[in-house]
Coordinates of C-alpha atoms in Angstrom, one line a residue:
Chain A
M1 CA 22.2 -49.0 10.5
T2 CA 24.5 -52.1 10.0
P3 CA 28.3 -51.8 10.0
T4 CA 28.6 -52.6 6.2
T5 CA 26.5 -49.5 5.3
I6 CA 28.8 -47.2 7.6
A7 CA 31.8 -48.8 5.7
V8 CA 30.1 -48.1 2.3
A9 CA 29.4 -44.4 3.3
T10 CA 32.8 -43.8 4.4
R11 CA 34.4 -45.1 1.3
R12 CA 32.0 -43.1 -0.9
R13 CA 33.0 -39.9 0.7
K14 CA 36.6 -40.2 -0.3
P15 CA 36.3 -39.3 -4.1
I16 CA 36.3 -35.7 -4.9
D17 CA 33.0 -34.0 -4.2
V18 CA 31.9 -32.9 -7.6
W19 CA 29.0 -31.0 -6.1
R20 CA 31.2 -29.1 -3.9
W21 CA 33.0 -27.7 -7.0
V22 CA 29.9 -27.0 -8.9
G23 CA 28.6 -24.9 -5.8
R24 CA 32.0 -23.0 -5.7
I25 CA 31.9 -22.3 -9.4
F26 CA 28.2 -21.4 -9.3
L27 CA 29.2 -18.7 -6.5
V28 CA 31.9 -17.2 -8.4
L29 CA 29.7 -16.7 -11.5
I30 CA 26.9 -15.3 -9.5
L31 CA 29.1 -13.2 -7.6
L32 CA 30.5 -11.6 -11.1
Y33 CA 26.8 -11.2 -12.0
T34 CA 26.2 -9.3 -8.9
A35 CA 29.2 -7.3 -8.2
V36 CA 30.4 -6.3 -11.6
P37 CA 27.5 -3.8 -12.3
M38 CA 28.0 -2.1 -8.9
I39 CA 31.8 -2.0 -9.4
W40 CA 31.2 -0.4 -12.9
M41 CA 29.0 2.1 -11.4
L42 CA 31.7 3.1 -8.8
L43 CA 34.4 3.2 -11.5
T44 CA 32.3 5.3 -13.7
S45 CA 31.7 7.7 -11.0
I46 CA 35.3 8.6 -10.4
K47 CA 36.0 9.3 -14.0
S48 CA 35.8 12.7 -15.7
G49 CA 33.0 13.3 -18.3
F50 CA 35.3 13.0 -21.0
A51 CA 37.1 9.6 -19.7
A52 CA 33.5 8.1 -19.4
L53 CA 32.8 8.5 -23.2
Q54 CA 35.6 6.6 -24.6
F55 CA 35.6 3.3 -26.7
P56 CA 36.8 0.8 -25.8
P57 CA 36.3 2.3 -22.3
Q58 CA 39.0 2.8 -19.7
W59 CA 38.7 -0.4 -17.6
W60 CA 40.4 1.6 -14.7
P61 CA 40.2 5.4 -14.7
D62 CA 43.5 7.0 -15.8
E63 CA 42.9 10.0 -13.5
P64 CA 40.4 9.1 -10.8
T65 CA 38.5 12.2 -9.6
L66 CA 35.9 12.8 -7.0
A67 CA 34.5 15.8 -8.9
S68 CA 31.1 14.2 -9.6
Y69 CA 30.6 13.7 -5.7
H70 CA 31.9 17.3 -5.0
K71 CA 29.3 18.7 -7.4
L72 CA 26.5 16.5 -6.0
L73 CA 27.4 17.5 -2.2
D74 CA 28.4 21.1 -2.7
P75 CA 25.2 23.1 -1.9
T76 CA 26.7 26.2 -3.5
N77 CA 26.2 25.0 -7.0
S78 CA 22.9 24.5 -8.5
V79 CA 23.5 20.6 -9.1
G80 CA 24.4 20.1 -5.4
E81 CA 21.6 22.5 -4.0
D82 CA 19.0 20.4 -6.1
F83 CA 20.5 17.0 -5.1
L84 CA 20.8 17.9 -1.5
R85 CA 17.1 19.1 -1.4
F86 CA 15.8 15.8 -3.1
F87 CA 18.0 14.0 -0.4
W88 CA 16.3 15.8 2.3
N89 CA 12.9 15.4 0.7
S90 CA 13.3 11.5 0.5
F91 CA 14.4 11.4 4.0
F92 CA 11.5 13.5 5.3
V93 CA 8.9 11.6 3.5
S94 CA 10.6 8.2 4.2
T95 CA 10.7 8.9 7.8
A96 CA 7.3 10.3 8.3
T97 CA 5.8 7.3 6.3
T98 CA 7.8 4.8 8.6
I99 CA 6.6 6.4 11.8
L100 CA 2.9 6.5 10.6
A101 CA 3.0 3.0 9.3
V102 CA 4.5 1.8 12.7
I103 CA 2.0 3.7 14.9
V104 CA -0.9 2.2 13.1
A105 CA 0.4 -1.2 12.4
V106 CA 1.5 -2.0 16.0
P107 CA -2.0 -2.3 17.6
A108 CA -3.5 -3.7 14.5
A109 CA -0.9 -6.4 14.2
Y110 CA -1.2 -7.2 18.0
A111 CA -5.0 -7.6 17.5
F112 CA -4.3 -10.0 14.5
S113 CA -2.0 -11.9 16.5
R114 CA -3.9 -12.3 19.9
F115 CA -7.8 -11.6 19.4
D116 CA -10.3 -13.8 17.6
F117 CA -12.7 -11.3 16.7
P118 CA -15.4 -11.9 13.8
G119 CA -13.9 -10.8 10.4
R120 CA -10.5 -11.3 11.6
K121 CA -9.5 -13.8 9.0
F122 CA -11.3 -11.6 6.2
L123 CA -9.3 -8.7 7.3
F124 CA -6.1 -10.2 7.6
F125 CA -6.1 -11.8 4.0
S126 CA -7.2 -8.5 2.6
V127 CA -4.0 -7.1 4.0
L128 CA -2.1 -10.0 2.6
L129 CA -3.9 -9.5 -0.7
R130 CA -3.0 -5.8 -0.9
N131 CA 0.7 -6.9 -1.3
M132 CA -0.2 -8.2 -4.8
F133 CA -1.8 -5.2 -6.2
P134 CA 0.3 -2.9 -8.2
A135 CA 0.6 0.9 -7.5
V136 CA -0.8 1.5 -10.9
I137 CA -4.3 0.3 -10.1
F138 CA -4.6 2.8 -7.4
L139 CA -2.9 5.6 -9.2
V140 CA -5.8 7.3 -11.1
P141 CA -8.4 7.2 -8.1
L142 CA -5.8 8.5 -5.7
F143 CA -4.6 11.2 -8.2
I144 CA -8.2 12.3 -8.3
L145 CA -8.6 12.0 -4.4
M146 CA -5.3 14.1 -3.8
R147 CA -6.6 16.7 -6.2
L148 CA -9.8 16.9 -4.2
L149 CA -7.8 17.2 -0.9
G150 CA -5.6 19.8 -2.5
L151 CA -2.5 17.5 -1.9
V152 CA -1.0 17.4 -5.3
N153 CA 2.5 18.6 -5.2
T154 CA 2.8 18.2 -1.5
H155 CA 4.7 15.7 0.5
G156 CA 1.3 14.9 2.3
S157 CA 0.1 12.9 -0.9
L158 CA 3.1 10.8 -0.8
I159 CA 3.1 10.0 3.0
L160 CA -0.4 9.1 2.7
T161 CA -0.2 7.0 -0.4
Y162 CA 2.9 5.2 0.6
L163 CA 0.7 3.8 3.4
T164 CA -0.9 1.8 0.8
F165 CA 2.0 -0.4 0.5
G166 CA 3.6 0.3 3.9
L167 CA 0.8 -0.4 6.2
P168 CA -0.2 -4.1 5.0
L169 CA 3.5 -5.2 4.9
A170 CA 4.2 -3.8 8.5
I171 CA 1.1 -5.5 9.9
W172 CA 2.2 -8.8 8.1
L173 CA 5.8 -8.6 9.7
L174 CA 4.7 -7.6 13.0
K175 CA 2.2 -10.3 13.4
G176 CA 4.9 -12.6 12.9
F177 CA 6.8 -11.1 15.8
Y178 CA 3.9 -11.1 18.1
D179 CA 3.0 -14.7 17.4
N180 CA 6.4 -15.6 18.8
I181 CA 5.9 -13.8 22.0
P182 CA 4.7 -16.0 24.7
Y183 CA 1.0 -15.1 25.7
Q184 CA 1.8 -16.2 29.4
L185 CA 3.8 -13.1 29.9
E186 CA 0.7 -11.2 29.5
Q187 CA -1.5 -13.3 31.4
A188 CA 1.0 -13.1 34.3
A189 CA 0.7 -9.2 34.1
R190 CA -3.2 -9.4 33.9
I191 CA -3.3 -11.6 37.0
D192 CA -1.0 -9.0 38.8
G193 CA -3.8 -6.5 37.9
A194 CA -2.7 -5.0 34.6
T195 CA -5.3 -4.2 31.8
R196 CA -5.1 -5.8 28.6
F197 CA -3.9 -2.6 27.1
Q198 CA -1.3 -2.2 30.0
A199 CA 0.1 -5.7 29.4
F200 CA 0.3 -4.9 25.7
L201 CA 2.2 -1.6 26.3
L202 CA 4.4 -2.7 29.2
I203 CA 5.2 -6.3 28.3
V204 CA 4.7 -7.1 24.7
M205 CA 5.8 -3.7 23.3
P206 CA 9.3 -3.8 24.7
L207 CA 9.8 -7.5 23.7
S208 CA 8.9 -6.8 20.1
T209 CA 11.4 -4.1 19.8
P210 CA 13.5 -5.9 17.3
G211 CA 10.4 -6.7 15.2
I212 CA 9.5 -2.9 15.2
I213 CA 13.0 -2.0 14.1
A214 CA 12.8 -4.4 11.3
T215 CA 9.4 -3.3 10.2
A216 CA 10.5 0.3 10.4
I217 CA 13.6 -0.5 8.2
Y218 CA 11.5 -2.3 5.6
S219 CA 9.0 0.6 5.5
F220 CA 11.9 3.1 5.2
I221 CA 13.5 1.4 2.3
G222 CA 10.3 1.0 0.6
A223 CA 9.5 4.6 0.8
W224 CA 13.0 5.7 0.1
N225 CA 13.0 3.7 -3.1
E226 CA 9.5 4.7 -4.1
Y227 CA 9.1 6.0 -7.8
I228 CA 5.8 5.7 -9.4
F229 CA 3.8 7.7 -6.7
A230 CA 6.3 10.4 -6.7
Y231 CA 6.7 10.8 -10.2
T232 CA 2.9 11.2 -10.8
F233 CA 2.1 13.4 -7.8
L234 CA 5.0 15.9 -7.8
S235 CA 5.9 18.2 -10.4
K236 CA 7.7 21.2 -8.7
N237 CA 11.3 20.8 -8.6
D238 CA 11.7 21.7 -4.8
Q239 CA 9.5 19.0 -3.8
L240 CA 10.9 15.9 -5.8
T241 CA 12.3 13.0 -4.0
L242 CA 15.5 11.4 -5.2
P243 CA 14.4 8.7 -7.6
V244 CA 12.4 11.2 -9.6
G245 CA 14.6 14.1 -8.8
V246 CA 17.7 12.3 -10.1
Q247 CA 15.8 11.5 -13.5
R248 CA 14.7 14.9 -14.0
F249 CA 18.0 16.7 -13.8
F250 CA 19.8 14.0 -15.7
S251 CA 17.4 13.7 -18.6
E252 CA 18.3 17.4 -19.2
N253 CA 21.9 16.5 -19.6
T254 CA 22.3 12.7 -20.5
T255 CA 25.8 12.8 -21.2
D256 CA 27.0 13.1 -17.6
F257 CA 27.3 9.6 -16.9
P258 CA 29.9 10.1 -14.0
G259 CA 27.4 12.3 -12.4
L260 CA 24.4 10.0 -13.0
M261 CA 26.4 7.0 -11.4
A262 CA 27.5 9.1 -8.5
A263 CA 24.0 10.0 -7.9
S264 CA 23.0 6.4 -8.1
F265 CA 25.4 5.4 -5.7
M266 CA 24.7 8.2 -3.3
M267 CA 21.0 7.4 -3.7
S268 CA 21.5 3.7 -2.6
L269 CA 24.1 4.2 0.0
P270 CA 21.8 4.9 3.0
V271 CA 19.5 2.0 2.4
V272 CA 22.4 -0.4 1.8
V273 CA 24.1 0.7 5.2
L274 CA 20.9 0.7 7.0
F275 CA 20.3 -2.8 5.6
L276 CA 23.7 -4.2 6.2
L277 CA 23.8 -3.1 9.7
L278 CA 20.4 -4.6 10.8
Q279 CA 20.1 -7.3 8.3
R280 CA 19.6 -10.0 10.8
Y281 CA 16.4 -8.6 12.0
F282 CA 15.3 -7.7 8.6
V283 CA 15.9 -11.3 7.1
R284 CA 14.1 -13.0 10.0
A285 CA 11.1 -10.6 9.8
L286 CA 10.8 -11.3 6.1
T287 CA 11.0 -15.1 6.2
E288 CA 9.5 -15.8 9.4
G289 CA 5.9 -16.1 8.1
A290 CA 6.8 -17.7 4.9
V291 CA 9.1 -20.6 6.4
K292 CA 7.2 -21.9 9.1
Q293 CA 5.9 -25.4 8.0
Chain B
M1 CA 0.8 -21.5 15.0
T2 CA 2.9 -21.1 18.1
M3 CA 1.9 -22.5 21.6
A4 CA 1.4 -19.2 22.8
T5 CA -1.2 -18.1 20.4
R6 CA -2.9 -21.4 20.7
L7 CA -3.4 -20.5 24.5
A8 CA -4.5 -17.2 23.6
D9 CA -7.2 -18.5 21.3
A10 CA -8.3 -21.2 23.8
S11 CA -8.7 -18.6 26.5
L12 CA -10.5 -16.4 24.1
R13 CA -12.8 -19.2 23.1
V14 CA -13.7 -19.7 26.6
E15 CA -14.6 -16.0 27.1
T16 CA -16.9 -16.1 24.1
E17 CA -20.3 -17.5 24.5
R18 CA -22.3 -19.0 21.7
T19 CA -24.0 -15.9 20.3
G20 CA -24.8 -14.2 17.0
V21 CA -22.2 -12.4 15.0
L22 CA -23.4 -8.9 15.7
Q23 CA -23.4 -9.6 19.4
Q24 CA -20.0 -11.2 19.2
V25 CA -18.9 -7.9 17.3
W26 CA -20.5 -5.7 20.0
A27 CA -18.7 -8.0 22.6
R28 CA -15.4 -7.6 21.0
R29 CA -15.7 -3.9 20.4
A30 CA -12.6 -3.4 22.3
D31 CA -10.6 -5.5 20.0
Y32 CA -11.6 -3.6 17.0
L33 CA -10.2 -0.3 18.5
Y34 CA -6.8 -1.8 17.8
V35 CA -7.5 -2.4 14.3
L36 CA -9.8 0.7 13.6
P37 CA -7.0 2.9 12.5
A38 CA -5.7 0.3 10.1
I39 CA -9.1 -0.3 8.9
V40 CA -9.7 3.4 8.2
V41 CA -6.4 4.0 6.4
M42 CA -7.0 0.8 4.3
L43 CA -10.6 2.1 3.4
I44 CA -9.1 5.3 2.2
V45 CA -6.2 4.2 0.3
I46 CA -7.3 0.9 -0.9
A47 CA -10.9 0.1 -0.7
Y48 CA -12.1 3.6 -2.4
P49 CA -9.6 3.5 -5.3
I50 CA -10.6 -0.1 -6.2
Y51 CA -14.4 1.0 -6.2
Y52 CA -13.3 4.3 -8.3
T53 CA -11.3 2.3 -10.8
I54 CA -14.2 0.1 -11.4
N55 CA -16.6 2.9 -11.7
L56 CA -14.2 5.0 -14.2
S57 CA -13.9 1.7 -16.4
F58 CA -17.5 2.2 -17.5
F59 CA -17.2 5.9 -18.3
N60 CA -15.4 8.0 -21.0
T61 CA -13.8 10.7 -19.0
P62 CA -12.3 13.8 -20.8
P63 CA -8.4 14.3 -20.8
S64 CA -8.8 17.0 -18.3
L65 CA -10.1 14.5 -15.8
Q66 CA -13.2 16.8 -15.2
L67 CA -15.3 14.2 -13.6
R68 CA -18.6 16.2 -14.2
D69 CA -18.1 15.6 -18.0
K70 CA -17.6 11.9 -18.0
N71 CA -20.3 9.9 -19.9
F72 CA -21.4 6.3 -19.4
V73 CA -20.2 3.9 -22.1
G74 CA -20.9 0.5 -20.7
F75 CA -18.4 -2.0 -21.7
D76 CA -17.0 -0.1 -24.7
N77 CA -13.5 0.4 -23.0
Y78 CA -13.3 -3.2 -22.5
S79 CA -14.1 -4.5 -26.0
L80 CA -11.8 -1.7 -27.2
I81 CA -9.0 -3.3 -25.3
L82 CA -9.8 -6.8 -26.2
N83 CA -9.9 -6.0 -29.9
S84 CA -6.6 -4.0 -30.1
D85 CA -3.5 -5.6 -31.3
V86 CA -1.4 -3.8 -29.0
F87 CA -3.3 -5.6 -26.2
W88 CA -2.2 -9.0 -27.3
R89 CA 1.3 -7.8 -27.9
V90 CA 1.7 -6.4 -24.3
T91 CA 0.0 -9.6 -22.8
A92 CA 2.5 -11.7 -24.7
N93 CA 5.3 -9.5 -23.5
T94 CA 4.0 -9.6 -19.9
F95 CA 3.7 -13.4 -19.8
I96 CA 7.3 -13.9 -21.3
W97 CA 8.7 -11.0 -18.8
T98 CA 6.8 -12.6 -15.8
I99 CA 7.6 -16.4 -16.4
A100 CA 11.3 -16.0 -17.5
S101 CA 12.1 -13.6 -14.7
T102 CA 10.5 -15.8 -11.9
L103 CA 11.8 -19.0 -13.1
I104 CA 15.6 -17.6 -13.6
A105 CA 15.5 -15.6 -10.3
F106 CA 14.1 -18.8 -8.4
V107 CA 16.7 -21.1 -10.0
L108 CA 19.8 -18.7 -9.3
G109 CA 18.4 -18.1 -5.9
L110 CA 17.9 -21.8 -5.1
G111 CA 21.6 -22.4 -6.3
A112 CA 23.0 -19.6 -4.3
A113 CA 21.1 -20.7 -1.3
L114 CA 22.4 -24.3 -1.7
A115 CA 25.9 -23.1 -2.3
L116 CA 25.9 -20.8 0.9
N117 CA 24.4 -23.6 2.9
R118 CA 27.7 -25.0 4.0
D119 CA 30.2 -23.3 6.3
F120 CA 33.2 -21.7 4.8
A121 CA 35.4 -18.5 5.4
G122 CA 33.8 -15.3 4.2
R123 CA 30.3 -16.8 3.9
S124 CA 28.5 -14.0 5.7
V125 CA 30.3 -11.2 3.5
L126 CA 29.6 -13.1 0.4
R127 CA 25.9 -13.5 1.4
A128 CA 25.8 -9.7 2.2
I129 CA 27.2 -8.7 -1.1
L130 CA 24.8 -11.0 -3.1
I131 CA 21.9 -9.2 -1.3
I132 CA 22.7 -5.8 -2.2
P133 CA 21.2 -5.6 -5.7
W134 CA 17.7 -6.3 -3.9
V135 CA 18.1 -3.4 -1.6
I136 CA 19.3 -0.8 -3.8
S137 CA 16.6 1.5 -5.5
A138 CA 15.3 0.1 -8.8
V139 CA 15.8 3.5 -10.2
A140 CA 19.8 3.4 -9.6
A141 CA 19.6 -0.1 -11.0
S142 CA 18.0 0.9 -14.0
Y143 CA 20.7 3.7 -14.5
I144 CA 23.7 1.4 -13.9
W145 CA 22.3 -1.0 -16.5
K146 CA 21.5 1.6 -19.0
W147 CA 24.9 2.6 -18.8
I148 CA 26.2 -1.0 -19.2
Y149 CA 23.9 -1.4 -22.2
H150 CA 24.8 1.7 -23.8
S151 CA 25.1 1.3 -27.5
D152 CA 28.3 3.6 -27.9
F153 CA 30.1 3.4 -24.6
G154 CA 28.6 0.3 -22.8
V155 CA 30.9 -2.0 -21.1
I156 CA 28.9 -5.1 -22.6
G157 CA 29.5 -3.8 -26.1
A158 CA 33.1 -3.4 -25.5
V159 CA 33.6 -6.9 -24.2
L160 CA 31.7 -8.5 -27.2
V161 CA 33.8 -6.3 -29.7
G162 CA 37.0 -7.3 -27.6
L163 CA 36.3 -10.9 -27.8
G164 CA 35.8 -10.7 -31.6
L165 CA 32.0 -11.6 -31.1
A166 CA 30.7 -8.6 -32.7
D167 CA 32.0 -6.0 -35.2
R168 CA 30.5 -3.0 -33.5
P169 CA 28.5 -2.7 -30.1
P170 CA 25.1 -4.1 -30.5
N171 CA 22.1 -2.1 -29.5
L172 CA 20.8 -4.4 -27.0
I173 CA 18.1 -2.2 -25.6
D174 CA 17.2 -0.4 -28.7
S175 CA 16.1 -3.2 -30.9
V176 CA 12.9 -5.1 -30.9
G177 CA 14.7 -8.4 -30.7
T178 CA 16.8 -8.1 -27.8
V179 CA 15.2 -5.5 -25.4
L180 CA 13.0 -7.8 -23.6
P181 CA 15.7 -10.5 -22.6
S182 CA 18.0 -7.6 -21.8
L183 CA 15.5 -6.2 -19.4
I184 CA 15.0 -9.6 -18.0
V185 CA 18.7 -9.7 -17.1
V186 CA 18.5 -6.6 -15.0
N187 CA 15.2 -7.8 -13.4
V188 CA 16.7 -11.1 -12.5
W189 CA 19.8 -9.3 -11.1
R190 CA 17.7 -7.5 -8.7
E191 CA 15.3 -10.2 -7.7
F192 CA 17.3 -13.5 -7.1
P193 CA 18.5 -12.3 -3.8
F194 CA 14.9 -12.3 -2.5
A195 CA 14.7 -16.0 -3.6
M196 CA 17.9 -16.6 -2.1
I197 CA 17.0 -15.2 1.2
M198 CA 13.7 -16.9 1.4
L199 CA 15.2 -20.3 0.4
M200 CA 18.2 -19.9 2.9
A201 CA 15.7 -19.5 5.5
G202 CA 13.8 -22.7 4.3
L203 CA 16.9 -24.7 4.2
Q204 CA 17.3 -24.1 8.0
T205 CA 14.1 -26.2 8.5
V206 CA 15.5 -29.4 6.7
P207 CA 16.0 -31.9 9.6
D208 CA 19.9 -32.6 10.0
Q209 CA 19.1 -36.2 11.2
L210 CA 17.4 -36.9 7.8
L211 CA 20.3 -35.7 5.7
R212 CA 22.7 -37.7 7.8
A213 CA 20.7 -40.7 7.7
A214 CA 20.5 -40.4 3.8
R215 CA 24.2 -40.1 3.6
V216 CA 24.7 -43.2 5.8
D217 CA 22.3 -45.0 3.5
G218 CA 24.7 -44.1 0.7
A219 CA 22.6 -41.5 -1.1
S220 CA 24.5 -39.2 -3.4
A221 CA 24.4 -35.4 -3.2
W222 CA 21.8 -35.2 -5.6
Q223 CA 19.6 -38.1 -4.2
R224 CA 19.8 -36.3 -0.9
F225 CA 18.8 -32.9 -2.5
W226 CA 16.2 -34.3 -4.5
H227 CA 14.7 -36.8 -2.1
V228 CA 15.2 -34.9 1.2
T229 CA 16.0 -31.2 1.0
F230 CA 13.8 -30.4 -2.0
P231 CA 10.4 -31.8 -0.5
H232 CA 11.1 -29.8 2.6
L233 CA 11.4 -26.6 0.5
Q234 CA 8.3 -27.0 -1.2
G235 CA 6.3 -24.8 1.1
V236 CA 8.8 -21.9 0.9
S237 CA 9.3 -22.5 -2.9
T238 CA 5.6 -22.1 -3.5
V239 CA 5.4 -18.6 -1.6
T240 CA 8.5 -17.4 -3.0
I241 CA 7.7 -18.2 -6.6
L242 CA 4.2 -16.7 -6.2
L243 CA 5.7 -13.7 -4.5
L244 CA 8.2 -13.2 -7.4
A245 CA 5.4 -13.9 -10.1
V246 CA 3.2 -11.1 -8.5
A247 CA 6.2 -8.8 -8.2
N248 CA 7.2 -9.4 -11.8
F249 CA 3.8 -9.0 -13.2
N250 CA 3.6 -5.7 -11.4
S251 CA 7.1 -4.2 -12.5
F252 CA 7.1 -0.8 -13.5
I253 CA 10.5 1.0 -12.8
I254 CA 13.0 -1.0 -14.8
P255 CA 11.0 -1.1 -18.1
W256 CA 9.8 2.4 -17.6
I257 CA 13.2 4.1 -17.0
M258 CA 15.1 1.9 -19.2
T259 CA 13.0 1.8 -22.5
G260 CA 9.7 3.5 -21.6
G261 CA 8.1 0.5 -23.2
G262 CA 9.9 0.7 -26.7
P263 CA 11.1 0.3 -29.2
S264 CA 7.6 -0.2 -30.7
N265 CA 6.1 -1.8 -27.7
A266 CA 8.6 -4.5 -27.7
S267 CA 9.2 -3.9 -23.8
H268 CA 5.8 -2.8 -23.0
I269 CA 4.1 -4.8 -20.2
W270 CA 0.7 -4.4 -18.7
I271 CA 1.6 -2.0 -16.0
T272 CA 3.8 0.2 -18.0
H273 CA 1.1 0.3 -20.8
I274 CA -1.7 1.3 -18.3
Y275 CA 0.5 4.0 -17.1
E276 CA 1.0 5.3 -20.4
L277 CA -2.5 5.2 -21.3
A278 CA -3.6 7.0 -18.2
F279 CA -1.0 9.7 -17.4
G280 CA 0.8 9.7 -20.9
R281 CA -2.4 9.9 -23.1
Q282 CA -5.2 10.7 -20.6
R283 CA -7.3 7.9 -21.6
W284 CA -8.7 7.4 -17.9
G285 CA -11.4 5.0 -19.0
V286 CA -9.5 2.6 -20.9
A287 CA -6.6 2.5 -18.4
S288 CA -9.3 1.9 -15.7
A289 CA -10.8 -0.8 -17.6
Y290 CA -7.1 -2.4 -18.1
S291 CA -6.7 -2.0 -14.3
V292 CA -9.9 -4.0 -13.5
L293 CA -8.8 -6.9 -15.7
L294 CA -5.5 -6.7 -14.0
F295 CA -7.3 -6.9 -10.6
L296 CA -9.2 -10.0 -11.9
I297 CA -6.1 -11.7 -12.7
L298 CA -4.4 -10.7 -9.6
M299 CA -7.2 -11.9 -7.6
T300 CA -6.7 -15.3 -9.1
L301 CA -3.2 -15.3 -8.2
G302 CA -4.1 -14.2 -4.9
Y303 CA -6.5 -17.1 -4.4
F304 CA -3.6 -19.5 -4.8
Y305 CA -1.3 -17.4 -2.6
V306 CA -3.9 -17.4 0.2
R307 CA -4.5 -21.1 -0.2
A308 CA -0.6 -21.7 -0.2
L309 CA -0.2 -19.8 3.2
S310 CA -3.3 -20.9 4.9
G311 CA -2.4 -24.6 3.9
G312 CA 0.7 -24.0 5.9
E313 CA -1.3 -22.7 8.8
R314 CA -3.7 -25.6 8.7
K315 CA -0.7 -27.9 9.0
E316 CA 0.5 -26.1 11.9
R317 CA -2.7 -26.3 13.7
G318 CA -2.5 -30.1 13.0
A319 CA -6.2 -30.1 11.6

């Protein structure tokens, strides 16, 4: 580094930074692309059914009303009764899936991270590969299997099949976390007389809590948003989860766009809140495996 | 691989004597106890369905799905597929959909990641807003955009008419020419945040000293990006593009809810077509044969995916 290059560099920094402006304009445009549909959903959801069906549209609702939300959340009318039941079904199925996926994935991920048993590579890559296969490939045979087990039209069928995508992902995410926990901690515990399993339970588990939380959220969001299995396996109205339920009851009455937008908002709210609260863990877990060079 | 696991591996290697595979398996049987529940679940919900799909693809199974009455037809289902016009139509759609969605989502994600890579007030709020479409349910996204595209009351139509670009609101998702691009816009809306998150994490690994050195040597912003930042992003970019491509190839919810594959198959992609063949028309054998073909394509993509990932691992190990 000679003094002249420093001089050149400082002189070059003077003029307006074109790229910074390109970046700002780009951010504004992409913010519009992202936010406008969501804002439009919210604005429509507080219109009356009549106000929504105008052309050109009311950009800002003349008489904003929360009627659609009242209808969805009031258990004494049929729409609210259904909607709240779908909500509960989604919550139940997602929670059960999450608990099962974490219980099964934690020891498996730990083994993939720590042990070097024959078949380890093959098993881990089949876990990775599973993430590539669409639900549709599994749908017909699983439908047959669920019929054999008598699980069609039960939440059991969903909880079991949601493990097809929840489990491989959970194993992948958790392995990344275990890889980053120093092995010496367990060694120290084992020198002090703990068995390998005790070391895992008492030392590694508590340290991987953030990873387990992130994995649980990921699995919950995946199950909450799942559509195709629920759409195929469930037909009874009182069993439906939100994505399918909302579709069912609005396909009967397609003109209620404020209702549909309010339902879309209510359906997205829990996962968005969950995500925003814990996005730091979540993003770290997601990118850890892919970014390491 | 981190120091810790390398140590773990080393200590395990000391414990393991040079023995046959079966003896090793027996010696490490306790290790398998940790993986066993996962293996059992994976066998039931993954291995069994794959086997069964291959099996069904060689049979003609009655619409009632009475397996007793299925009869063996060899490769008939496959030749039926390859000789149909719809197959080629849907395949073309799938490629347009996958490639366009992947590239646009990647480029937008890269742009957003780069623009968010400097410090400014409100950066984390902005980032959080940009991520939201990726988190919300695809079903909700489909309804939101269906409403936006609505041919009578849609906001896009209103804007186009308002600006004098159209006499009356266009039927964006009801006409063969515009339906696929319109759905790609929705899909990219949901997916670019994923690319953004991955690439933002990737940008953290670009060494500051290198960028500063390049700046001192008088490299322009573009040169710094092209010669320093971009090469460092190559690993993440490969993985991101592959994951996006696979996700797009496997899309179901957006095309299914927004158009159901219509009008006249213009927005059918492989997945929605398979679904319709199976659960719409009860043609289980043909749908299974489609699934097997899909499986083969994905295995090929998977080969590259695993290679991209294990390439990274090899580098870590310094081998």
